[in-house]
PDB file of C-alpha atoms (C1' of nucleotides) in Angstrom:
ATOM      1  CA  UNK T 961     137.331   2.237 -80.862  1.00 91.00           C
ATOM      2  CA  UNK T 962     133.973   0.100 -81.137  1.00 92.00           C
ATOM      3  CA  UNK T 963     130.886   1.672 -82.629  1.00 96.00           C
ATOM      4  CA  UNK T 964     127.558  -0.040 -82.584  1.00 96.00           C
ATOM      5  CA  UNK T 965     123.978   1.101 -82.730  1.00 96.00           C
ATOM      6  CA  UNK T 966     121.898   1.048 -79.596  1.00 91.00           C
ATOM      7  CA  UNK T 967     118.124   2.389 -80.530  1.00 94.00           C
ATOM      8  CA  UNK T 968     118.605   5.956 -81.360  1.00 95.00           C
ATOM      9  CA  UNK T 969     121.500   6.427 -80.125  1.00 98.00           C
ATOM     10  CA  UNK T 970     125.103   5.144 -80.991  1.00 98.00           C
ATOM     11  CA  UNK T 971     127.402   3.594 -78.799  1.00 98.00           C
ATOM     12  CA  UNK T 972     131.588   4.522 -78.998  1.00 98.00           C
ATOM     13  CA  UNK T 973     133.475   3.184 -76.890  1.00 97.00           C
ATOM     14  CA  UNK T 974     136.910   5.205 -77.223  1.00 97.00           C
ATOM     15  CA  UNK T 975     140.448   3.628 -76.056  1.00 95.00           C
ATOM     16  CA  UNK T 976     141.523   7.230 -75.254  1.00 97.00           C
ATOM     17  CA  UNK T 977     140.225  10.280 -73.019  1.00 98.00           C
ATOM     18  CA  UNK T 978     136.725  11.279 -73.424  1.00 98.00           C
ATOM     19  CA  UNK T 979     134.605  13.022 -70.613  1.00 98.00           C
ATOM     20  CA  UNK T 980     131.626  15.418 -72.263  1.00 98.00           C
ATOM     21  CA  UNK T 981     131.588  17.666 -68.774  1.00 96.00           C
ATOM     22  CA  UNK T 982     135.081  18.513 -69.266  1.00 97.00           C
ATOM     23  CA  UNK T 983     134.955  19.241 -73.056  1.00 97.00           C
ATOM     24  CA  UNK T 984     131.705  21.210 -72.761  1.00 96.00           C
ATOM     25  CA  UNK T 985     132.914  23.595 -69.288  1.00 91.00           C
ATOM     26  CA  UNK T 986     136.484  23.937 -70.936  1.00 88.00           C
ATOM     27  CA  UNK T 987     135.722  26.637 -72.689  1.00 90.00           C
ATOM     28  CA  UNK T 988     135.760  26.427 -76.112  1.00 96.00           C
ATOM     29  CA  UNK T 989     132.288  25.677 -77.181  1.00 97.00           C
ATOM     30  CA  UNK T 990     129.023  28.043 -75.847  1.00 97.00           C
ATOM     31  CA  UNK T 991     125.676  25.660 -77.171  1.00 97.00           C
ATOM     32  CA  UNK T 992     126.193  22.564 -75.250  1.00 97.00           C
ATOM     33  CA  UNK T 993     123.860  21.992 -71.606  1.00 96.00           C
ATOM     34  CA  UNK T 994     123.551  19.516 -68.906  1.00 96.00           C
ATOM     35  CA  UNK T 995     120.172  18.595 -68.580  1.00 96.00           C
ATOM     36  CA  UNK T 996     118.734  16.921 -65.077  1.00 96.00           C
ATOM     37  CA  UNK T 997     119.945  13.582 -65.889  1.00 97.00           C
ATOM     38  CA  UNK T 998     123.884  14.526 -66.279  1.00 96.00           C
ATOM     39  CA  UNK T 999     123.704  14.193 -70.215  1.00 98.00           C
ATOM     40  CA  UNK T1000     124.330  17.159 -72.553  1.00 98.00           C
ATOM     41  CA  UNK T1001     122.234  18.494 -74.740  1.00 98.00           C
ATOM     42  CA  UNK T1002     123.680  21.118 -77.966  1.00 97.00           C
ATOM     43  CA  UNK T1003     123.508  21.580 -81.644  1.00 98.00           C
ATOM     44  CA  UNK T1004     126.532  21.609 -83.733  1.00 98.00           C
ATOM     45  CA  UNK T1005     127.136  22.156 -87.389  1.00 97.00           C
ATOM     46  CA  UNK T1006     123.670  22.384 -88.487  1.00 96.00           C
ATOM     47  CA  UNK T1007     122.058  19.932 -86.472  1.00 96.00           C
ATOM     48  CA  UNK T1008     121.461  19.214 -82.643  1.00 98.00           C
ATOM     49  CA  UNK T1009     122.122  16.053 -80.267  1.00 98.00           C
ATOM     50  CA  UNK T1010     122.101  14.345 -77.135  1.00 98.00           C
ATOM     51  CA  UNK T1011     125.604  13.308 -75.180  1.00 98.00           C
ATOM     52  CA  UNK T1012     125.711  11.166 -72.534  1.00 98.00           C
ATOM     53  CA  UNK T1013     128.215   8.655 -70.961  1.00 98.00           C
ATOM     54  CA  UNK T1014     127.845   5.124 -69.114  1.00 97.00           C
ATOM     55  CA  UNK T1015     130.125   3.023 -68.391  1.00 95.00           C
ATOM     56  CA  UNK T1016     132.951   3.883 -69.932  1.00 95.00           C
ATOM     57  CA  UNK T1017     130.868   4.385 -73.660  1.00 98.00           C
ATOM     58  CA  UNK T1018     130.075   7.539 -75.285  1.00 98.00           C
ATOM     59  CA  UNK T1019     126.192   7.446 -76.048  1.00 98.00           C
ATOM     60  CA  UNK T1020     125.215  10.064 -79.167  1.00 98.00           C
ATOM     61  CA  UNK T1021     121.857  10.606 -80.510  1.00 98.00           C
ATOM     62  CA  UNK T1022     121.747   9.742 -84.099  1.00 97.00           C
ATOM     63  CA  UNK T1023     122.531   7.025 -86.666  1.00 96.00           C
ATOM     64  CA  UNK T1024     125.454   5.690 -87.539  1.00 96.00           C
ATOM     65  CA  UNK T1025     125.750   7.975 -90.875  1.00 96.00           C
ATOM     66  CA  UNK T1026     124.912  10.973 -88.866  1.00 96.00           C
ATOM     67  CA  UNK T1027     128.330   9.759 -86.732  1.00 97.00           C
ATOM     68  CA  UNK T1028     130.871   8.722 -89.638  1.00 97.00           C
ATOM     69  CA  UNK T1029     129.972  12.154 -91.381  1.00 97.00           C
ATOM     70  CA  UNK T1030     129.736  14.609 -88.279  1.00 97.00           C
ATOM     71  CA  UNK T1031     130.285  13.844 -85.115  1.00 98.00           C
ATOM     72  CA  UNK T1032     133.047  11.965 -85.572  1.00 98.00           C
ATOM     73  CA  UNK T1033     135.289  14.876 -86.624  1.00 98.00           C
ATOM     74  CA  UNK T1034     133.369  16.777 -84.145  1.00 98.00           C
ATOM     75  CA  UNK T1035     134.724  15.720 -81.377  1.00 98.00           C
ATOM     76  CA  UNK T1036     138.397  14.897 -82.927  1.00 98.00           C
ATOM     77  CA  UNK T1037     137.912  11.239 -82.600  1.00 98.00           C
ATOM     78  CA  UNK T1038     140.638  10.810 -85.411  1.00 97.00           C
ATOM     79  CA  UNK T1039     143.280  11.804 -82.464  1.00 98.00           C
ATOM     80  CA  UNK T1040     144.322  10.153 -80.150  1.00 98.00           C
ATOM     81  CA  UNK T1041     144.084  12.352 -76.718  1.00 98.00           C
ATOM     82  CA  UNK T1042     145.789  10.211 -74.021  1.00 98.00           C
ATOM     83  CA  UNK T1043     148.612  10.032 -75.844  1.00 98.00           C
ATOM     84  CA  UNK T1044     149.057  13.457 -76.560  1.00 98.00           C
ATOM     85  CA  UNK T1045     147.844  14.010 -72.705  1.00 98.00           C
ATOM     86  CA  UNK T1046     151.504  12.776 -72.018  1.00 98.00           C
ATOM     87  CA  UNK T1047     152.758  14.376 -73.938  1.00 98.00           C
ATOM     88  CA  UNK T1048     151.689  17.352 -72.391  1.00 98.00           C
ATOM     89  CA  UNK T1049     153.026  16.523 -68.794  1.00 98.00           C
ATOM     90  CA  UNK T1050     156.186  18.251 -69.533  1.00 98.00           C
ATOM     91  CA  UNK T1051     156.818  19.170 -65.841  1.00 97.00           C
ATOM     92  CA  UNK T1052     154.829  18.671 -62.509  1.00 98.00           C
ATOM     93  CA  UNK T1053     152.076  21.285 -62.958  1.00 97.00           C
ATOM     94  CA  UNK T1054     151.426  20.563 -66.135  1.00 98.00           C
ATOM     95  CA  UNK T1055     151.314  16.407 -64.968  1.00 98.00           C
ATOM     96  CA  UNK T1056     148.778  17.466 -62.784  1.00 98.00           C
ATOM     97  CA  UNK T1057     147.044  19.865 -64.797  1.00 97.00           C
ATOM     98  CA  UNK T1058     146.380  17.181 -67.399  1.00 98.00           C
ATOM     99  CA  UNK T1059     145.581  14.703 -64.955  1.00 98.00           C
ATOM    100  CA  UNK T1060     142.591  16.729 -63.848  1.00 97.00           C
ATOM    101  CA  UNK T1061     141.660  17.162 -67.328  1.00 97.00           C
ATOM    102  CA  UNK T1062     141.636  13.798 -68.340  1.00 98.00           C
ATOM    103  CA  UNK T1063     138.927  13.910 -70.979  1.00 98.00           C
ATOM    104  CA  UNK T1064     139.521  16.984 -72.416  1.00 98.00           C
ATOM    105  CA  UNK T1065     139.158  16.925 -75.811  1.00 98.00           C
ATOM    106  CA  UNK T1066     139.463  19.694 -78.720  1.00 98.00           C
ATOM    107  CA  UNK T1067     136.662  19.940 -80.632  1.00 98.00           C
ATOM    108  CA  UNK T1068     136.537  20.644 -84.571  1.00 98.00           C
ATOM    109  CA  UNK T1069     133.761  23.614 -84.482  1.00 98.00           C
ATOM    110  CA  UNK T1070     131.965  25.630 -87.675  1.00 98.00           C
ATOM    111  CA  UNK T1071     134.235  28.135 -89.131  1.00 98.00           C
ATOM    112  CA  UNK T1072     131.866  30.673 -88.931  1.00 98.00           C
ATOM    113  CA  UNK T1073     130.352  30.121 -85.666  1.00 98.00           C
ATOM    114  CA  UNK T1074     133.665  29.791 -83.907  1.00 98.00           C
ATOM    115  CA  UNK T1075     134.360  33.169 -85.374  1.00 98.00           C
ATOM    116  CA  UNK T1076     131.219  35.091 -84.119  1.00 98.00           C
ATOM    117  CA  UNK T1077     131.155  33.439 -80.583  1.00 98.00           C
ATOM    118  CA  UNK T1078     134.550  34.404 -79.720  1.00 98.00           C
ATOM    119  CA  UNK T1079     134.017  37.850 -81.007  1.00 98.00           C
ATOM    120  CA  UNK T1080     131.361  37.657 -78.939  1.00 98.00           C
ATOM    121  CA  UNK T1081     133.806  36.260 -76.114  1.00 97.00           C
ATOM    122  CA  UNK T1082     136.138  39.735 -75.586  1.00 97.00           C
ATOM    123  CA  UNK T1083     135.554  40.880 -72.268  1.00 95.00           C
ATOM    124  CA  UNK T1084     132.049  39.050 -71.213  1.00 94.00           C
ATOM    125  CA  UNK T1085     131.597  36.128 -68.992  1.00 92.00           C
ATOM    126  CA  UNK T1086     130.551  32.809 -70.025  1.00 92.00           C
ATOM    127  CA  UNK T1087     126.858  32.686 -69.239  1.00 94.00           C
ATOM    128  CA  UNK T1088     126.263  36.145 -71.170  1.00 95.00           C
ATOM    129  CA  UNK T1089     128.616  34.840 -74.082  1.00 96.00           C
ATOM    130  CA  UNK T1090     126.075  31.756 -74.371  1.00 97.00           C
ATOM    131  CA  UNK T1091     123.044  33.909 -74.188  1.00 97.00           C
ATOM    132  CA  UNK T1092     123.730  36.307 -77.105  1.00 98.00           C
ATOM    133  CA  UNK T1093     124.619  33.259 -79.143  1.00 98.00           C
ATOM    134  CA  UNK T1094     121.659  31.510 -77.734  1.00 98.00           C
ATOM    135  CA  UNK T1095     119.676  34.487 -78.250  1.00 98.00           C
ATOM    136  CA  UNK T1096     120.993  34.851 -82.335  1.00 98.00           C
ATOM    137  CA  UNK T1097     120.195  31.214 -83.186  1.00 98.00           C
ATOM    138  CA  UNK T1098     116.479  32.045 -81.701  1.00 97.00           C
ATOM    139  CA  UNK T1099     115.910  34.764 -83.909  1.00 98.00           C
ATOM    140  CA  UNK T1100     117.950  33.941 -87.175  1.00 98.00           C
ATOM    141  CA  UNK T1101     118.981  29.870 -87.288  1.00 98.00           C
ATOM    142  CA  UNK T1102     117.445  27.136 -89.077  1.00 98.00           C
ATOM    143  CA  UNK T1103     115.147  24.617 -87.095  1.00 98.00           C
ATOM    144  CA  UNK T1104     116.401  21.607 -86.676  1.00 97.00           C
ATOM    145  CA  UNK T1105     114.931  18.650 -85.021  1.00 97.00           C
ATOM    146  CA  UNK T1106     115.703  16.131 -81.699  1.00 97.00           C
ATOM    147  CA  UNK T1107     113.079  13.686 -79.884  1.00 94.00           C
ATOM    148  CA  UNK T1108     110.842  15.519 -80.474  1.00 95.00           C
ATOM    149  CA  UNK T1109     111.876  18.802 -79.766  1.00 96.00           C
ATOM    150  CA  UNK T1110     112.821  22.030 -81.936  1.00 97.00           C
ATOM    151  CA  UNK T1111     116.131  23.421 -81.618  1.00 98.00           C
ATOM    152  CA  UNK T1112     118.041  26.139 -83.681  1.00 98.00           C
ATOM    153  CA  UNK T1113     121.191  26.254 -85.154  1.00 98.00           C
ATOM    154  CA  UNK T1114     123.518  29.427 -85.385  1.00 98.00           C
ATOM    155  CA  UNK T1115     122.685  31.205 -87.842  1.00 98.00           C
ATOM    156  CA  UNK T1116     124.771  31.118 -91.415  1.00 97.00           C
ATOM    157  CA  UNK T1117     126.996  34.243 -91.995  1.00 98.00           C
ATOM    158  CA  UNK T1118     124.853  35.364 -94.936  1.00 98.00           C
ATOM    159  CA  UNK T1119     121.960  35.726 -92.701  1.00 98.00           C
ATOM    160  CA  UNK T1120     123.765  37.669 -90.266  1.00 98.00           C
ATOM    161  CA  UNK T1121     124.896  39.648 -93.044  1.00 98.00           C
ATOM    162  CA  UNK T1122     121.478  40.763 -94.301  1.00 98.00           C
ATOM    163  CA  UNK T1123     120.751  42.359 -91.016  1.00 98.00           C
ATOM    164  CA  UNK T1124     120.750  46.148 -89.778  1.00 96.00           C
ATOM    165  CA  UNK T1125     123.178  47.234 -86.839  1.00 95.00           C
ATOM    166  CA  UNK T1126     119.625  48.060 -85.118  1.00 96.00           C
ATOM    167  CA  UNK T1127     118.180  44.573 -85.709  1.00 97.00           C
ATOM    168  CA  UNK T1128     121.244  42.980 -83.712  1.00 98.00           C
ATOM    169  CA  UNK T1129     119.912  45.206 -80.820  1.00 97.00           C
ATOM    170  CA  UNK T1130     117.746  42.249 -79.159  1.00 97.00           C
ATOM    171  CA  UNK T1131     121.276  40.673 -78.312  1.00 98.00           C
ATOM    172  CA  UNK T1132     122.574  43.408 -76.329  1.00 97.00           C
ATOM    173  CA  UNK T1133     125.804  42.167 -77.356  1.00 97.00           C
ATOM    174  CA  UNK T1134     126.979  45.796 -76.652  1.00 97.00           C
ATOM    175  CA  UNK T1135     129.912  47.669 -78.771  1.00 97.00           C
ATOM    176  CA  UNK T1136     130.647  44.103 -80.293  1.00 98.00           C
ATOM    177  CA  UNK T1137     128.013  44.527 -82.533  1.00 98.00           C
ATOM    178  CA  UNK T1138     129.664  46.447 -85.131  1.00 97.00           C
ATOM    179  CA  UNK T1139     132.485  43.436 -85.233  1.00 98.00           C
ATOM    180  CA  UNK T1140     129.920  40.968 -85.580  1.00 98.00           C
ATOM    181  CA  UNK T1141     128.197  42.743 -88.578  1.00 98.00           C
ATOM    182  CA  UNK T1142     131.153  43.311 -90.276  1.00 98.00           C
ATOM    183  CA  UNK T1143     132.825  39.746 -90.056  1.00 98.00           C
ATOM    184  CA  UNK T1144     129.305  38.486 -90.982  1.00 98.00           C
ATOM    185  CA  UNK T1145     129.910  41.045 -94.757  1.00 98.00           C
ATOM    186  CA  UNK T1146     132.882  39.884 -95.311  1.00 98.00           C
ATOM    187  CA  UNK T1147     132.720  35.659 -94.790  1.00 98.00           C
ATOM    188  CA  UNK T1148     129.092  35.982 -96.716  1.00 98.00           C
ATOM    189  CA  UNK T1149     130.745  38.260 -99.818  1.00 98.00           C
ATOM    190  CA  UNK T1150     133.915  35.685 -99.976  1.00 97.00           C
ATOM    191  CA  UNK T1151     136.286  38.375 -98.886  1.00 97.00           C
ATOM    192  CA  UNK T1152     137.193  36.365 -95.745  1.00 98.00           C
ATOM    193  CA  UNK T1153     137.599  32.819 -96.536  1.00 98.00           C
ATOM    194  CA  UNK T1154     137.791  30.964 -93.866  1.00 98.00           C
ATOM    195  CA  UNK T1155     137.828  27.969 -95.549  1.00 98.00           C
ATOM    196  CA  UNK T1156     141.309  28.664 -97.508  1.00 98.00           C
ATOM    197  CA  UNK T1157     142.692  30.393 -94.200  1.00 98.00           C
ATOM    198  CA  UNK T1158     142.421  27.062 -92.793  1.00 98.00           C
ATOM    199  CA  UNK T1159     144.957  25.671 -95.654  1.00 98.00           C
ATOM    200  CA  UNK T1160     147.439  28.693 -94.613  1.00 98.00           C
ATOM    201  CA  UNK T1161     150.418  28.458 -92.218  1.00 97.00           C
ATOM    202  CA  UNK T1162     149.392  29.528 -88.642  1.00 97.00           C
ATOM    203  CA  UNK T1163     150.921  32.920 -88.426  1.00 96.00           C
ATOM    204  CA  UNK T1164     149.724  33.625 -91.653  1.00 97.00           C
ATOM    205  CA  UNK T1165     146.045  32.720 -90.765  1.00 98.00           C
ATOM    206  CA  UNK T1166     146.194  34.452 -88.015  1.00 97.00           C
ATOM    207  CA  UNK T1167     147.005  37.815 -89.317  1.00 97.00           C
ATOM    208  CA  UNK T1168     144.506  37.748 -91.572  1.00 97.00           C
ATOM    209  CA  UNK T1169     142.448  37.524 -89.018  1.00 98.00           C
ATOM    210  CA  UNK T1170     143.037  39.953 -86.807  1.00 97.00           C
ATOM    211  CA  UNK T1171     142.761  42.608 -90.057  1.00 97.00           C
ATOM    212  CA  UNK T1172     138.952  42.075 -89.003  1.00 97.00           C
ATOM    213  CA  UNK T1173     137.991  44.877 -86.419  1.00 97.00           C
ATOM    214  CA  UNK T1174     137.225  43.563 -83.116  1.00 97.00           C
ATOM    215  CA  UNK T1175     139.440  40.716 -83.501  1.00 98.00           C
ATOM    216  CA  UNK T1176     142.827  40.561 -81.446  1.00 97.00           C
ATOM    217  CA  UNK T1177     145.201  37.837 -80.876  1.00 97.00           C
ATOM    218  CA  UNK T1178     143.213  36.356 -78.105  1.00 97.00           C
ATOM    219  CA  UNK T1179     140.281  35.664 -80.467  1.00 98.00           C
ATOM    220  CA  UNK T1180     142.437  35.111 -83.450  1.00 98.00           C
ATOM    221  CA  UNK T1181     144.052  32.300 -81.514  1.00 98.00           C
ATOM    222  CA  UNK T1182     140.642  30.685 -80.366  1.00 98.00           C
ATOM    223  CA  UNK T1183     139.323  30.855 -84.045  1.00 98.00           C
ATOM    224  CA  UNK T1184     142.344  28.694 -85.368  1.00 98.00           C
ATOM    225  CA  UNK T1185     142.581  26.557 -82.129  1.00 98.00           C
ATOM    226  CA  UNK T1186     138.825  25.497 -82.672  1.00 98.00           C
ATOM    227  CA  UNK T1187     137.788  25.943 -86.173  1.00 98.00           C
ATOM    228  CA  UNK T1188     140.764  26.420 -88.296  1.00 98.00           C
ATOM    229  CA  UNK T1189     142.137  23.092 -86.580  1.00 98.00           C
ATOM    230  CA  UNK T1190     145.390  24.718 -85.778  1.00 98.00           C
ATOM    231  CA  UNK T1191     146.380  22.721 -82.753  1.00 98.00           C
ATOM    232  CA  UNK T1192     149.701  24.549 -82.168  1.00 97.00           C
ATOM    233  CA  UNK T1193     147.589  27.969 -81.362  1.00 97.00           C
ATOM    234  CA  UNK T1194     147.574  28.666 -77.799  1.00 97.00           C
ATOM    235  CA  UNK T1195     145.626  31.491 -76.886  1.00 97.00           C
ATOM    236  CA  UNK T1196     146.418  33.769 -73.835  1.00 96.00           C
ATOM    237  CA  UNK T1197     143.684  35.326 -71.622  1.00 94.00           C
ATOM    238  CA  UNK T1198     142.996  36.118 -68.004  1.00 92.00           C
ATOM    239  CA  UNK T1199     143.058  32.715 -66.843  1.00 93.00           C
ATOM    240  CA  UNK T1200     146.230  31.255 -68.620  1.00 94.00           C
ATOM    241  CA  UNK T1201     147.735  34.652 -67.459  1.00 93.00           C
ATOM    242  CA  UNK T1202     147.137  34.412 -64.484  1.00 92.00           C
ATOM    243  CA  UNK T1203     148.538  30.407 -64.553  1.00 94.00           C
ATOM    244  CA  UNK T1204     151.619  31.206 -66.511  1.00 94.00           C
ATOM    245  CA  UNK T1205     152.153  34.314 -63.543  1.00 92.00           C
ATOM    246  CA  UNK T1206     151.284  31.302 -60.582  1.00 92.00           C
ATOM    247  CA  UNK T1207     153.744  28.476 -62.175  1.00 95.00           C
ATOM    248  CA  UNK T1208     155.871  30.090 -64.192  1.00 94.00           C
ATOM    249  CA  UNK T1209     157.049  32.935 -63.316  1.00 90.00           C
ATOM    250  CA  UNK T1210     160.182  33.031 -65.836  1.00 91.00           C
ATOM    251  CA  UNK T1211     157.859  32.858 -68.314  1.00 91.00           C
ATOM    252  CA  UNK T1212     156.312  29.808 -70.495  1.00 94.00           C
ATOM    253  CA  UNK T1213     157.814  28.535 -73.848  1.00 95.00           C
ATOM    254  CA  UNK T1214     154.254  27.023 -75.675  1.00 96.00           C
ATOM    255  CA  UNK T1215     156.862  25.336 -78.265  1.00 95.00           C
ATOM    256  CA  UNK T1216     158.170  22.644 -75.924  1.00 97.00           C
ATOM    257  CA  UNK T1217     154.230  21.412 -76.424  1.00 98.00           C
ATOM    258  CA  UNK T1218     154.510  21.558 -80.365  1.00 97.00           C
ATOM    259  CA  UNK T1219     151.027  20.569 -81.679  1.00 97.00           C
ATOM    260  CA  UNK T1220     149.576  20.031 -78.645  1.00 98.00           C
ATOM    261  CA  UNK T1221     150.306  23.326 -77.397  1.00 98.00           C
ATOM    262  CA  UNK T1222     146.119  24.178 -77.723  1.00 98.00           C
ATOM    263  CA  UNK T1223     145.257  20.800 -75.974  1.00 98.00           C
ATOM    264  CA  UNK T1224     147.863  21.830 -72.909  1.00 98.00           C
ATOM    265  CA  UNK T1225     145.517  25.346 -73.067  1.00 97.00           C
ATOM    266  CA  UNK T1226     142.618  23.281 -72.448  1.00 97.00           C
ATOM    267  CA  UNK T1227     144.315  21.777 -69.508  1.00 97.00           C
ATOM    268  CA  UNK T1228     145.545  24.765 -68.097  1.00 96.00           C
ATOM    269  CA  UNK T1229     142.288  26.741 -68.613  1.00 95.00           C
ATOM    270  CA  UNK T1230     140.284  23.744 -66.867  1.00 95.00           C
ATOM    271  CA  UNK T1231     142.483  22.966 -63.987  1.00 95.00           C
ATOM    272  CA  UNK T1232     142.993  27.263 -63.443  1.00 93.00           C
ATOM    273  CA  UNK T1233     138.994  27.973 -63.824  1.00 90.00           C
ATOM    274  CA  UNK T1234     137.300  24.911 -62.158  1.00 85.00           C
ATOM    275  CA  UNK T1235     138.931  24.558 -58.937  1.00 81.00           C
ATOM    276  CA  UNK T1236     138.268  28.730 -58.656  1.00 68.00           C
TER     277      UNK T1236
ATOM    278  C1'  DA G  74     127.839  51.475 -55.590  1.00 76.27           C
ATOM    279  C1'  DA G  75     131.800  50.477 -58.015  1.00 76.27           C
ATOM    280  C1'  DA G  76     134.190  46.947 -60.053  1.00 76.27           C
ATOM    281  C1'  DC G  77     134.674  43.381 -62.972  1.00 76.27           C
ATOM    282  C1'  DA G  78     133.964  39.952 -66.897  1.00 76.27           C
ATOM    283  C1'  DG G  79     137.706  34.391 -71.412  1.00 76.27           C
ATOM    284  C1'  DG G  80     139.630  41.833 -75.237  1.00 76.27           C
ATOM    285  C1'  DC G  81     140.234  45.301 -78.591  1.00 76.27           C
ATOM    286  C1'  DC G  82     141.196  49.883 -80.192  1.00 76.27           C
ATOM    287  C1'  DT G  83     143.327  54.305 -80.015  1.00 76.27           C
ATOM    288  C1'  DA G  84     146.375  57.669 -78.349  1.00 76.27           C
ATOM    289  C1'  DA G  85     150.592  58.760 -76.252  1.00 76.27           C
ATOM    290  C1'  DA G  86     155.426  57.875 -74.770  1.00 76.27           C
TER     291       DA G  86
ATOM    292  C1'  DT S 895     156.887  48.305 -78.228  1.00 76.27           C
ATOM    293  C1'  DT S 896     154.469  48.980 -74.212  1.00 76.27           C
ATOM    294  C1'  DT S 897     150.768  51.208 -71.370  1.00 76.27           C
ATOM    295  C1'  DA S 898     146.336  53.498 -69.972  1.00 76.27           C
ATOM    296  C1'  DG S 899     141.656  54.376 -70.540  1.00 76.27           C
ATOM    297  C1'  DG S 900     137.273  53.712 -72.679  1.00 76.27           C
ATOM    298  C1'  DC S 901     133.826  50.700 -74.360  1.00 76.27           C
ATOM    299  C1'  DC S 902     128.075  48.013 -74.118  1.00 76.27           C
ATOM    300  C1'  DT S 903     125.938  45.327 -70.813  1.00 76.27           C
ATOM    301  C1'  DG S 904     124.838  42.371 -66.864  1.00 76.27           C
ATOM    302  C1'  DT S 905     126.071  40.779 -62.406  1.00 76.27           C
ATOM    303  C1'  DT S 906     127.869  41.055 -57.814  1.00 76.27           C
TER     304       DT S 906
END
DNA sequence: AAACAGGCCTAAA
DNA sequence: TTTAGGCCTGTT
């Protein structure tokens, strides 16, 4: 992988799989957009930036510090993805599944954030989901700064914490708000840490959890997939039911995948919801 | 208008 | 251990 500056931006060019429409519209992250010119626009961990791809390089606003310290883990680029895309070709639908989602890649999300979107997630659809988290960073995040522009970042569990059940109301985020609250008490008070979860086995993490109200195995699995960097999770909802129910209807094993088990989620997710 | 959307919770077998 | 119904809200 070659990094260089170009102006503000840096320049990667990665040997393996890397295609920001597919990683942003796979699902597992709600604050990235396409603006007019095809590039992506988000903020991540605290700070915001501009995507955008030519020519086989990965452009990213920022310096090369801003890179080696957070966007680099950001978008996983420690792993390498067309390798493990192989290895996720374990029979013809899933060859063809990862095929189409060359690019795919798993990103390593906030703790915190991943926890409250994907509360936020249970039974909504994807343009709501990104509003109410669009909607709390407005109100309660920290500015942060891009060409010129303001953006905000999600707010920090302690901030969420010091608010009233009524406050959350501009959200509309509906019965969730209750789950949201509470999660927010106990990450800001230490009595979830998701920090040592992340040192846990899987199944262990995961239990703890889903002791939160409001959180199920469904969410569980999408907070250890994309924040806990647990990359054996594979978590089961509408779509991958419905997949598993289309190509295998005996049933799907996620071990034969081992740790790429989440990444052959991502493909089966993708290649089930964008063809729809 | 009624049903549904990237679930979860509770009650009931 | 599995199943049904309700839940906030917005959209179709």
């Amino acid at each position: 992988m070659r990094i260089e500056t170009a102006g503000n931006e840096i320049k990667i060019t990665p040997e393996d799989d890397f295609s920001a429409k597919k990683i942003f519209d796979c699902g597992q992250c709600f604050r990235w957009n396409e603006n007019p010119d095809g590039s992506y626009t988000g903020v991540a961990l605290g700070r915001a930036a501009r995507v955008r791809e030519d020519r086989g390089s990965v452009y990213i606003t920022g310096t090369i510090e801003d890179f080696e310290t957070v966007w680099s883990d950001y978008f996983d680029f420690g792993s390498n993805y067309a390798r493990r895309r192989k290895l996720c070709a374990v029979d013809d639908y899933m060859l063809a599944a990862s095929e189409y989602g060359r690019g795919i890649r798993i990103l390593n999300q906030d703790r915190w954030e991943a926890l409250c979107s994907f509360i936020i997630s249970q039974c909504n659809n994807i343009p709501r989901i990104k509003k109410i988290v669009e909607t709390m960073s407005s109100l309660w995040g920290e500015g942060t700064e891009l060409e010129g522009r303001e953006y905000r970042a999600f707010p920090d569990a302690e901030r969420v914490a010091a608010l009233s059940e009524r406050e959350l109301e501009p959200l509309r985020s509906g019965y969730r708000a209750p789950y949201i609250l509470n999660a927010a008490r106990m990450v800001s008070e230490g009595r979830l840490d998701l920090e040592a979860l992340s040192k846990l086995e899987y199944a262990e993490a995961k239990r703890r959890l889903m002791e939160l109200p409001g959180i199920g195995e469904k969410v569980a699995n999408c907070v250890v997939l994309f924040s806990l960097r647990m990359p054996s999770a594979f978590p089961i909802d509408v779509w991958i039911k419905k997949a598993i129910a289309e190509h295998y209807p005996n049933g799907l094993d996620t071990s034969v995948f081992g740790e790429n088990a989440g990444l052959a989620q991502q493909y089966m997710f993708y290649y089930q919801r964008d063809r729809k």
